Tab-separated table of C-alpha atoms in Angstrom:
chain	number	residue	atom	x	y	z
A	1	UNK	CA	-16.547	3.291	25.603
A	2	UNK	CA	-13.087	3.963	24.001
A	3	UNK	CA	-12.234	2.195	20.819
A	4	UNK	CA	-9.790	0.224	20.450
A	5	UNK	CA	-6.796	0.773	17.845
A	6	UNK	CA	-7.884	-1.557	15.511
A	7	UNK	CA	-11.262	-0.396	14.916
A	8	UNK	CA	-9.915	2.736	14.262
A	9	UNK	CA	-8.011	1.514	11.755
A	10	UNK	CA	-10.976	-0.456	10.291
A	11	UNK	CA	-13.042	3.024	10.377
A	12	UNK	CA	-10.058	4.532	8.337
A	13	UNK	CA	-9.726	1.724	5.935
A	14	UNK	CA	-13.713	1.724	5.515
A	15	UNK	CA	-13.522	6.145	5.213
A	16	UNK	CA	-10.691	5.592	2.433
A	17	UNK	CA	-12.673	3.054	0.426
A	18	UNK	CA	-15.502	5.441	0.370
A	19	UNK	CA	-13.717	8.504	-0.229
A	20	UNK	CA	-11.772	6.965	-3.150
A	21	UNK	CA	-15.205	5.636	-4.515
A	22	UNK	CA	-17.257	8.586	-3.834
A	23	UNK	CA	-19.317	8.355	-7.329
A	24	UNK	CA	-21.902	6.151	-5.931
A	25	UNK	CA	-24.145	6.466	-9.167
A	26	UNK	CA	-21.957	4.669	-11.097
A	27	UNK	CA	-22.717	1.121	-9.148
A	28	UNK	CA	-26.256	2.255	-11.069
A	29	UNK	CA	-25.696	2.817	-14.173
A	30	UNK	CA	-22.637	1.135	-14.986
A	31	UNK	CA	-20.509	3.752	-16.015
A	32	UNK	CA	-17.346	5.291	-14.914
A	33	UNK	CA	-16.660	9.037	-13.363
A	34	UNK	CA	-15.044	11.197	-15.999
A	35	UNK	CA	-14.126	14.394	-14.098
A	36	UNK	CA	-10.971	15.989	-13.782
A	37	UNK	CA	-10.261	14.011	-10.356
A	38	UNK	CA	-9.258	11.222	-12.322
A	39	UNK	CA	-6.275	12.188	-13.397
A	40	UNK	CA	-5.091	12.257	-9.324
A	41	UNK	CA	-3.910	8.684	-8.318
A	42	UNK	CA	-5.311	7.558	-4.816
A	43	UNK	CA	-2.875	5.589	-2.436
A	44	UNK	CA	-4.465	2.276	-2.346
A	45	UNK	CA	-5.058	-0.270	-4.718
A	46	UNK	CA	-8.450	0.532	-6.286
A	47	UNK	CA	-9.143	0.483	-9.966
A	48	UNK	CA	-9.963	3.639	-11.809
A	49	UNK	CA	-12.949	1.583	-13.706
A	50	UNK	CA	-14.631	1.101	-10.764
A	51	UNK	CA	-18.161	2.791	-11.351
A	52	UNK	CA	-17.302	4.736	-7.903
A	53	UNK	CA	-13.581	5.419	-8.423
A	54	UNK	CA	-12.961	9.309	-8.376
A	55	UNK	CA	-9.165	8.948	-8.645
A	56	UNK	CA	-6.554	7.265	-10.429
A	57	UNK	CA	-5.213	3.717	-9.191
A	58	UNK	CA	-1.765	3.867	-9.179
A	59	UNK	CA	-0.346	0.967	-10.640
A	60	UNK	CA	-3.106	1.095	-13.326
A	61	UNK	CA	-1.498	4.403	-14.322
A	62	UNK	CA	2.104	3.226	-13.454
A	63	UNK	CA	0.967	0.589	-16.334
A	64	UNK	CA	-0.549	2.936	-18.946
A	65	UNK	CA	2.216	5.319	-18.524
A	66	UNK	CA	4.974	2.948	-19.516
A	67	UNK	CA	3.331	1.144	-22.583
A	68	UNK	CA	1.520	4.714	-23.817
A	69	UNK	CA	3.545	7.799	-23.101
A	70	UNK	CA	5.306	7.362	-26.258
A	71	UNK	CA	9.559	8.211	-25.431
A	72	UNK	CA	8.547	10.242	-22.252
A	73	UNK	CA	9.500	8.505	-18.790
A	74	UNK	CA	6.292	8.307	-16.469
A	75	UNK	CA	7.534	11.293	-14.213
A	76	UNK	CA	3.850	12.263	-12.818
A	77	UNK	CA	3.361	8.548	-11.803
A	78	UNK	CA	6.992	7.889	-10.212
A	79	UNK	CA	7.160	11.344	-8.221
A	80	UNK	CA	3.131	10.551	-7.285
A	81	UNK	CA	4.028	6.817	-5.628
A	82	UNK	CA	7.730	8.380	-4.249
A	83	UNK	CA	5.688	11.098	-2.113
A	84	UNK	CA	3.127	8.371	-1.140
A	85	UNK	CA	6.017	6.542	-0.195
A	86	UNK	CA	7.817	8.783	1.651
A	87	UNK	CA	4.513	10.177	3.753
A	88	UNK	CA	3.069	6.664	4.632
A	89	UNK	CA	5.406	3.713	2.998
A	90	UNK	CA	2.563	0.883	3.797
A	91	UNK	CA	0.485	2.235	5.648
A	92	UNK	CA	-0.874	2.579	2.830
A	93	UNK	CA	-1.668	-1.319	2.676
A	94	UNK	CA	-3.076	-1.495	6.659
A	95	UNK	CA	-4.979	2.065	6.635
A	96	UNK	CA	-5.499	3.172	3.242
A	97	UNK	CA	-6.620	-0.110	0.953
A	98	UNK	CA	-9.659	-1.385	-0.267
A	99	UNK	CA	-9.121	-4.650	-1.287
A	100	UNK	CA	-6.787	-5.268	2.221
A	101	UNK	CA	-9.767	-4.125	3.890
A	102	UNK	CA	-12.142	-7.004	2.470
A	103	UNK	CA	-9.119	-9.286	3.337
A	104	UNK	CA	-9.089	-8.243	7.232
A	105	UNK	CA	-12.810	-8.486	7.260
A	106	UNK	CA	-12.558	-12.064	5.184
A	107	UNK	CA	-9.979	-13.116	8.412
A	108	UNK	CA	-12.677	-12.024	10.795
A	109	UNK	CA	-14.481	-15.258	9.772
A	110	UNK	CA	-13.806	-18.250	12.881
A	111	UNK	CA	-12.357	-20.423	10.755
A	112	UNK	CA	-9.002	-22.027	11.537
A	113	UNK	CA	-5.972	-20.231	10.138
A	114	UNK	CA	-2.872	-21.582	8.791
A	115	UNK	CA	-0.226	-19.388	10.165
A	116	UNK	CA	3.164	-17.448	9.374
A	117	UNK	CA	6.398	-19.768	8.922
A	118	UNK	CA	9.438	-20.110	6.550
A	119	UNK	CA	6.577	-20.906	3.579
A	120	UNK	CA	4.689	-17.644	4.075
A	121	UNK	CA	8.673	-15.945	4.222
A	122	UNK	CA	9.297	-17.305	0.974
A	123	UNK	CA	6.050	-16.637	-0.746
A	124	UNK	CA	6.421	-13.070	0.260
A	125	UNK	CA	9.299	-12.335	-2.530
A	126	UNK	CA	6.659	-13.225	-5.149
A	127	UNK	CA	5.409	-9.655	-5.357
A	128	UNK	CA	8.416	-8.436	-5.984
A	129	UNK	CA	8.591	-10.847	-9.202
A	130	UNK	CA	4.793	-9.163	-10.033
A	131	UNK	CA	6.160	-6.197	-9.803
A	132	UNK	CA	8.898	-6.510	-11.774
A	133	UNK	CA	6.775	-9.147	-14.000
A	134	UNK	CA	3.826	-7.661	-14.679
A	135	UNK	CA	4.086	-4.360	-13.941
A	136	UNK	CA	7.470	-3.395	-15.522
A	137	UNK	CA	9.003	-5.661	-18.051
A	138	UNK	CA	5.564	-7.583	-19.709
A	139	UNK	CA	3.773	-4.026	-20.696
A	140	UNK	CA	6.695	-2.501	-22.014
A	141	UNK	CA	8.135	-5.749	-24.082
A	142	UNK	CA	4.857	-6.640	-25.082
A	143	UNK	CA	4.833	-3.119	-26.499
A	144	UNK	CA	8.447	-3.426	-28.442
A	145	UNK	CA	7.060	-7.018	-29.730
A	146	UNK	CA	3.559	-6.555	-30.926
A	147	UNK	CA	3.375	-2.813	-31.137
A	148	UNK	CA	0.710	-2.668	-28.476
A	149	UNK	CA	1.061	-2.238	-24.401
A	150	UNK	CA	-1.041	-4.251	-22.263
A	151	UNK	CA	-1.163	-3.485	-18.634
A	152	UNK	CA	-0.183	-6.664	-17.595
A	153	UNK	CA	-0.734	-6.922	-14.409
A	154	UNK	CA	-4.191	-5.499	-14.552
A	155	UNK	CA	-5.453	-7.617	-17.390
A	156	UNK	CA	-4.491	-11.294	-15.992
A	157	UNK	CA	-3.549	-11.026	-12.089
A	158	UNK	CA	-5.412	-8.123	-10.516
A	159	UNK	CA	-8.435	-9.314	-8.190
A	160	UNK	CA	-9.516	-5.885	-6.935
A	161	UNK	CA	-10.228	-4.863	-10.749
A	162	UNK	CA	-12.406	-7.823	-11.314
A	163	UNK	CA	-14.398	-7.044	-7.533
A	164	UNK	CA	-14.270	-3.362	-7.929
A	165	UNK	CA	-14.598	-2.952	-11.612
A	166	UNK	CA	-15.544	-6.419	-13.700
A	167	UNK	CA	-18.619	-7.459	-11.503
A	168	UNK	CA	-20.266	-4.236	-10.640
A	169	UNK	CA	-20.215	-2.841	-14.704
A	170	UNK	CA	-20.983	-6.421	-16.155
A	171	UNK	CA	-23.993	-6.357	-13.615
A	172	UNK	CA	-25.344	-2.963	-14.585
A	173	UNK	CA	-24.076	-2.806	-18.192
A	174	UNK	CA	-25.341	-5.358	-20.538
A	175	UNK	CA	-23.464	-3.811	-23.570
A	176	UNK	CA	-20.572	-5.152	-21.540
A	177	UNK	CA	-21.583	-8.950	-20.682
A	178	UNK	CA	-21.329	-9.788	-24.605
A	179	UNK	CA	-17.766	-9.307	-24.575
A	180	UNK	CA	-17.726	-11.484	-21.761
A	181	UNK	CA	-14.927	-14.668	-22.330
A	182	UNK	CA	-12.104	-16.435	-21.032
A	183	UNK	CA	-9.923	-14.034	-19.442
A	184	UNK	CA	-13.022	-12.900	-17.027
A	185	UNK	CA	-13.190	-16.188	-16.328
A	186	UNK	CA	-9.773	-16.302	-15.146
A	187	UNK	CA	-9.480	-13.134	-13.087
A	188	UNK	CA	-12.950	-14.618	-11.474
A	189	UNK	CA	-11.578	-17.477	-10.503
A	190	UNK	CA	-8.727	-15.726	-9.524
A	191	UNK	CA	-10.141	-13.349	-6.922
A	192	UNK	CA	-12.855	-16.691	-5.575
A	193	UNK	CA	-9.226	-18.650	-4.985
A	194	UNK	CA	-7.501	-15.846	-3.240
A	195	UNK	CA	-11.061	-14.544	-1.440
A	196	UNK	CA	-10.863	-18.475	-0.083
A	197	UNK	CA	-7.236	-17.883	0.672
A	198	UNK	CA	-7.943	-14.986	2.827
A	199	UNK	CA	-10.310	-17.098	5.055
A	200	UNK	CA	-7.247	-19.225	6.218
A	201	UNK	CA	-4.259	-17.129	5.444
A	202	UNK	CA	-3.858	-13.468	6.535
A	203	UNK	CA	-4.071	-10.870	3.523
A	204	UNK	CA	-2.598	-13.255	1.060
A	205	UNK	CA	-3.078	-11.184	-1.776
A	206	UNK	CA	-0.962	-8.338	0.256
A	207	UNK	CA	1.547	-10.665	1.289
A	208	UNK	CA	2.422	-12.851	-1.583
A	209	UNK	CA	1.338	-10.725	-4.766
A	210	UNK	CA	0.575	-7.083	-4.306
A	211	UNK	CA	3.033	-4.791	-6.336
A	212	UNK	CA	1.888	-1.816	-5.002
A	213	UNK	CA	2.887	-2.841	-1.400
A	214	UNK	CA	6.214	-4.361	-3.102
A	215	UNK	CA	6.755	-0.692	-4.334
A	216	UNK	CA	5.833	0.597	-1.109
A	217	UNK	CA	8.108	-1.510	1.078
A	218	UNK	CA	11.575	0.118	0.055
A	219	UNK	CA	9.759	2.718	1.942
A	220	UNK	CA	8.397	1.614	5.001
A	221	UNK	CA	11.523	1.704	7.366
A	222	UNK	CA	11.753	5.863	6.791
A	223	UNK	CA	8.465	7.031	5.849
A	224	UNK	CA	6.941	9.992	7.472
A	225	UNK	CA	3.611	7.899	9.018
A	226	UNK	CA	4.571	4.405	10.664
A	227	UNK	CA	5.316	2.147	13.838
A	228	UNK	CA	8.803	2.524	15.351
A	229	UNK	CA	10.466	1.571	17.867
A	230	UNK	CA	11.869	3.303	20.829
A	231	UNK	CA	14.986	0.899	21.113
A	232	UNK	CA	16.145	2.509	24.377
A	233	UNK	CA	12.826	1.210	25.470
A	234	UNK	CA	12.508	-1.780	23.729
A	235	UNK	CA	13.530	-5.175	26.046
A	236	UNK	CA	13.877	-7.606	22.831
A	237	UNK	CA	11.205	-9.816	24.631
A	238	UNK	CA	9.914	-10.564	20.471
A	239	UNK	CA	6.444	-10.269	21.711
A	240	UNK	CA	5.601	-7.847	19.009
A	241	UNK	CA	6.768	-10.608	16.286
A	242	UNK	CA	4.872	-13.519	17.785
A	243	UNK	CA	1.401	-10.960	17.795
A	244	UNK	CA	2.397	-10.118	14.330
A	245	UNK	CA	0.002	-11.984	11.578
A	246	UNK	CA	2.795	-11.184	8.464
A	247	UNK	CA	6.120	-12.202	8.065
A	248	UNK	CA	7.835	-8.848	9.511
A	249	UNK	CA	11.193	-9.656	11.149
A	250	UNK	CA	11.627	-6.447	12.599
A	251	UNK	CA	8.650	-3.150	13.521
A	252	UNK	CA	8.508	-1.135	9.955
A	253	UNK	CA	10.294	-3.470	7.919
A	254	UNK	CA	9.392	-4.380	4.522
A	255	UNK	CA	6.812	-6.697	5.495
A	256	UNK	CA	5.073	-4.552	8.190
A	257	UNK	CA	1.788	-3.172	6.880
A	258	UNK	CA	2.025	-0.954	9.652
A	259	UNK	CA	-1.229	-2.013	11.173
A	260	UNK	CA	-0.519	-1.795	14.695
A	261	UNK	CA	-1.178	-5.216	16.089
A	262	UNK	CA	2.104	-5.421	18.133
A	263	UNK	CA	1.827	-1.885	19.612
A	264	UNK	CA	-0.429	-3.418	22.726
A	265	UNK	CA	1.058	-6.393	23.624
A	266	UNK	CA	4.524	-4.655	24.293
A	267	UNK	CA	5.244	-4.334	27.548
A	268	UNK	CA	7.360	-1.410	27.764
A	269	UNK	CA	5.596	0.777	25.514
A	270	UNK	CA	8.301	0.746	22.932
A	271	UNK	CA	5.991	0.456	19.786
A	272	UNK	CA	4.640	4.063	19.211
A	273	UNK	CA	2.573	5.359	16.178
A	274	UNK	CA	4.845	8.584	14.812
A	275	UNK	CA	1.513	9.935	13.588
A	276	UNK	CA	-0.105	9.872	17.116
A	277	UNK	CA	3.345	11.141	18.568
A	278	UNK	CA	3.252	14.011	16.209
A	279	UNK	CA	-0.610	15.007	17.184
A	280	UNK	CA	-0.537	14.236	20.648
A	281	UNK	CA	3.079	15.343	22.061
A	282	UNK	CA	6.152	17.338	21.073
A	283	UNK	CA	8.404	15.844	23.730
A	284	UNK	CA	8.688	12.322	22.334
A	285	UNK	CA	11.152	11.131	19.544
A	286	UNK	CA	10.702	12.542	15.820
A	287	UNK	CA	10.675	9.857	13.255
A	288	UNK	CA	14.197	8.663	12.742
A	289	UNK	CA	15.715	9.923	15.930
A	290	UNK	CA	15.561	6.265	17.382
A	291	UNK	CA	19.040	5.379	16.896
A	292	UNK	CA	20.116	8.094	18.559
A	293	UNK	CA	18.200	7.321	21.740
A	294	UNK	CA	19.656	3.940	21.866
A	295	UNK	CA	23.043	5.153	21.776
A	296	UNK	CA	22.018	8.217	24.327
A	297	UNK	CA	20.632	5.126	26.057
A	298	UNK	CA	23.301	2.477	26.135
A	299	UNK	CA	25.716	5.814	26.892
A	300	UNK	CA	23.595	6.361	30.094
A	301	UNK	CA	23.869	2.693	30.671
A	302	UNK	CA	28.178	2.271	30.388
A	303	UNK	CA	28.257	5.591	32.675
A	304	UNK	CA	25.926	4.100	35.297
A	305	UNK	CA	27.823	0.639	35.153
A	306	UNK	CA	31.253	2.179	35.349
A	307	UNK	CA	30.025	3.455	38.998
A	308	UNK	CA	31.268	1.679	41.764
B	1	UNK	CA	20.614	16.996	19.039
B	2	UNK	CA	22.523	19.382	16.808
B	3	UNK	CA	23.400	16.650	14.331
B	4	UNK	CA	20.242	15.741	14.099
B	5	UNK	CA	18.849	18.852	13.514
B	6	UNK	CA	21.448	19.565	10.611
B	7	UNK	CA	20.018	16.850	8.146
B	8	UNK	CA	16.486	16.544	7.000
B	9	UNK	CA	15.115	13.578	7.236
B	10	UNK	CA	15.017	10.768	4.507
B	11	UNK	CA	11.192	10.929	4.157
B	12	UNK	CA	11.515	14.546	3.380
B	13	UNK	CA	13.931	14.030	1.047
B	14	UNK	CA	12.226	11.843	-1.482
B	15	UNK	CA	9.041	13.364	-0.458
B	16	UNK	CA	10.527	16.700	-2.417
B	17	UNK	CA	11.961	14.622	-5.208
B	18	UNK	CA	8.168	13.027	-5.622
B	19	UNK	CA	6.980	16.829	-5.818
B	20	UNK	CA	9.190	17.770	-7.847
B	21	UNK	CA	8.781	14.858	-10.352
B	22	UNK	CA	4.946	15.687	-9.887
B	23	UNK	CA	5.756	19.006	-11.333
B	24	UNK	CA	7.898	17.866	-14.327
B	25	UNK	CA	5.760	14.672	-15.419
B	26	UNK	CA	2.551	17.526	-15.018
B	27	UNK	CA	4.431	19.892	-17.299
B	28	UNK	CA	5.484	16.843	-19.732
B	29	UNK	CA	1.340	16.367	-19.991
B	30	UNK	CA	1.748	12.925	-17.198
B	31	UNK	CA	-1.506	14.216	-15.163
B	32	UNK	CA	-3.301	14.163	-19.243
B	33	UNK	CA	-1.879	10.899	-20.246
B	34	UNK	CA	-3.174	9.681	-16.469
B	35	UNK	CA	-6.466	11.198	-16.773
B	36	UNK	CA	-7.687	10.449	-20.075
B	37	UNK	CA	-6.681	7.001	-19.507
B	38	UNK	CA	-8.613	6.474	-16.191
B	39	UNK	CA	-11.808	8.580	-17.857
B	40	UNK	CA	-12.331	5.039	-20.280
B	41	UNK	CA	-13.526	1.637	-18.907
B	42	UNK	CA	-10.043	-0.174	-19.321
B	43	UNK	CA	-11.560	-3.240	-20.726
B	44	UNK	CA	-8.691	-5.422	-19.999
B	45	UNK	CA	-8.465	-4.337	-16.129
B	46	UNK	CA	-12.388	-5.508	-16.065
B	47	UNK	CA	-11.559	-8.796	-17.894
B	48	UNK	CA	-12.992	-8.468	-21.233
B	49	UNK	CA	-10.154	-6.886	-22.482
């Protein structure tokens, strides 16, 4: 039995989360991996005190690095999340995530689902205000204000800290549960509202408030690993957008968290993985050579038309 | 074909400025300031912060 692309994906979303949480001893005895490892960011979202985490989350570090590396800029962090972004701009978010992979198994559930529209457009610009929000300007001017950096967006928005991290320690850590007060209380409630949000909406947390997706987007319409496509192929039928759960306007564009969910529905076989064209064939496009088989195309086309 | 040939592509691009921002922010003690930071329970990412 062949499996289908999307259980694939689900097998390499469910192979990340374990890789990146590989210290399985720490769901035990509430406490944290220490090793060297740690100082290497994973892709995803996935916070480094989670009693499994092996690796660095990125926007934890992105955080800590701009509120407490004194008058250096955060070079390690930037040129880490630029090559990320360059080899799989979000693909990170469809293949590579934790927390989007509880989201796509929480929109498994036969509920009814409220679907994409002009709201869900306009919703999708708030994680570019997180970003810039929580992640950038709140850490560093609570730090010029009060003398002390607080990773912002970690402390009062992030719901895969309070899953991965919060619960798990505060369950096997009682030394923990008596500093237990109001903010876990928030970021609880938090993560139950947006866990109920993902039973209705697709990925909400990925659509409307994820920074590290935000930061990814600038770049998903070049990066090495991602749907394109082949516009000398393509018919402009819009199928792919109407199969499409997120608010993507166009195949790799900011929205697009490169999942796949378009590629087999299209007709004319214009949607191909550049990952799968890279292992599988050497005759097909290379990443960013589409434009230049449209015009080869539409060339072929005005030469064929000009015939008599 | 040629012209396509002569440029690298964007990904690669900014894939080598990433390395090579790697390599400075290592030097500058980044991957230190990242580990030792991600080696303690951040109590605020956990909510008791």
């Amino acid at each position: 039995m062949a499996l289908t692309a999307q259980f694939k994906r689900h097998l390499v979303q469910l192979l990340a989360a374990l890789l990146y949480n590989l210290n399985l001893t720490g769901f035990t005895t509430g406490t944290i991996y220490q090793g060297s490892l740690k100082g290497v960011c994973v892709p995803g979202l996935n916070c480094y005190s989670c009693p499994g985490a092996v690796g660095a989350c990125p926007l934890g570090a992105l955080q800590a690095a701009l509120v407490g590396s004194g008058q250096r800029l955060p070079f390690y962090i930037v040129g880490t999340i630029l090559a990320f972004g360059a080899l799989f701009g979000r693909t990170v978010c469809g293949w590579l995530c934790p927390f989007g992979l509880i989201q796509d198994a929480l929109d498994k559930a036969p509920l009814p689902k409220i679907g994409k529209g002009a709201w869900s457009r306009a919703f999708s610009w708030g994680k570019y205000l997180v970003l810039a929000g929580l992640v950038v300007v709140a850490p560093v001017a609570l730090l010029f204000a009060t003398g002390v950096g607080t990773p912002a967006f970690c402390a009062w928005l992030c719901p895969a800290g309070t899953l991965e991290a919060g619960i798990p320690l505060l369950a096997a850590n009682s030394n923990l549960r008596i500093m237990l007060g109001a903010l876990f209380n928030w970021k609880v409630a938090l993560l139950a509202a947006l866990g109920v949000a993902a039973l209705f909406v697709y990925r909400p947390f990925c659509r409307f408030l994820c920074p590290l997706g935000a930061l990814y987007s600038f770049f998903n319409r070049f990066a090495l690993v991602r749907w394109r496509v082949d516009e000398g192929k393509c018919s402009g039928c819009g199928t792919c957008l109407t199969a499409c759960k997120a608010d993507v306007r166009q195949v790799s564009d900011r929205e697009c968290i490169q999942c796949g969910n378009c590629a087999p529905g299209c007709e004319t076989r214009a949607i191909r993985f550049t990952l799968h064209d890279m292992l599988q064939s050497k005759g097909r496009l290379a990443p960013g050579e589409e434009g230049a088989a449209r015009r080869a195309a539409e060339k072929d086309d005005g030469r064929r038309k000009a015939r008599p | 074909m040629s012209k396509l040939k002569k440029h690298p592509p964007l990904w690669l691009l900014v894939l080598a400025i990433g390395i090579l921002l790697i390599a400075v922010g290592t030097a500058q003690g980044g991957f230190a300031d990242t580990l030792r930071k991600a080696s303690l329970i951040c109590y605020e990412c956990i909510g008791v912060g």
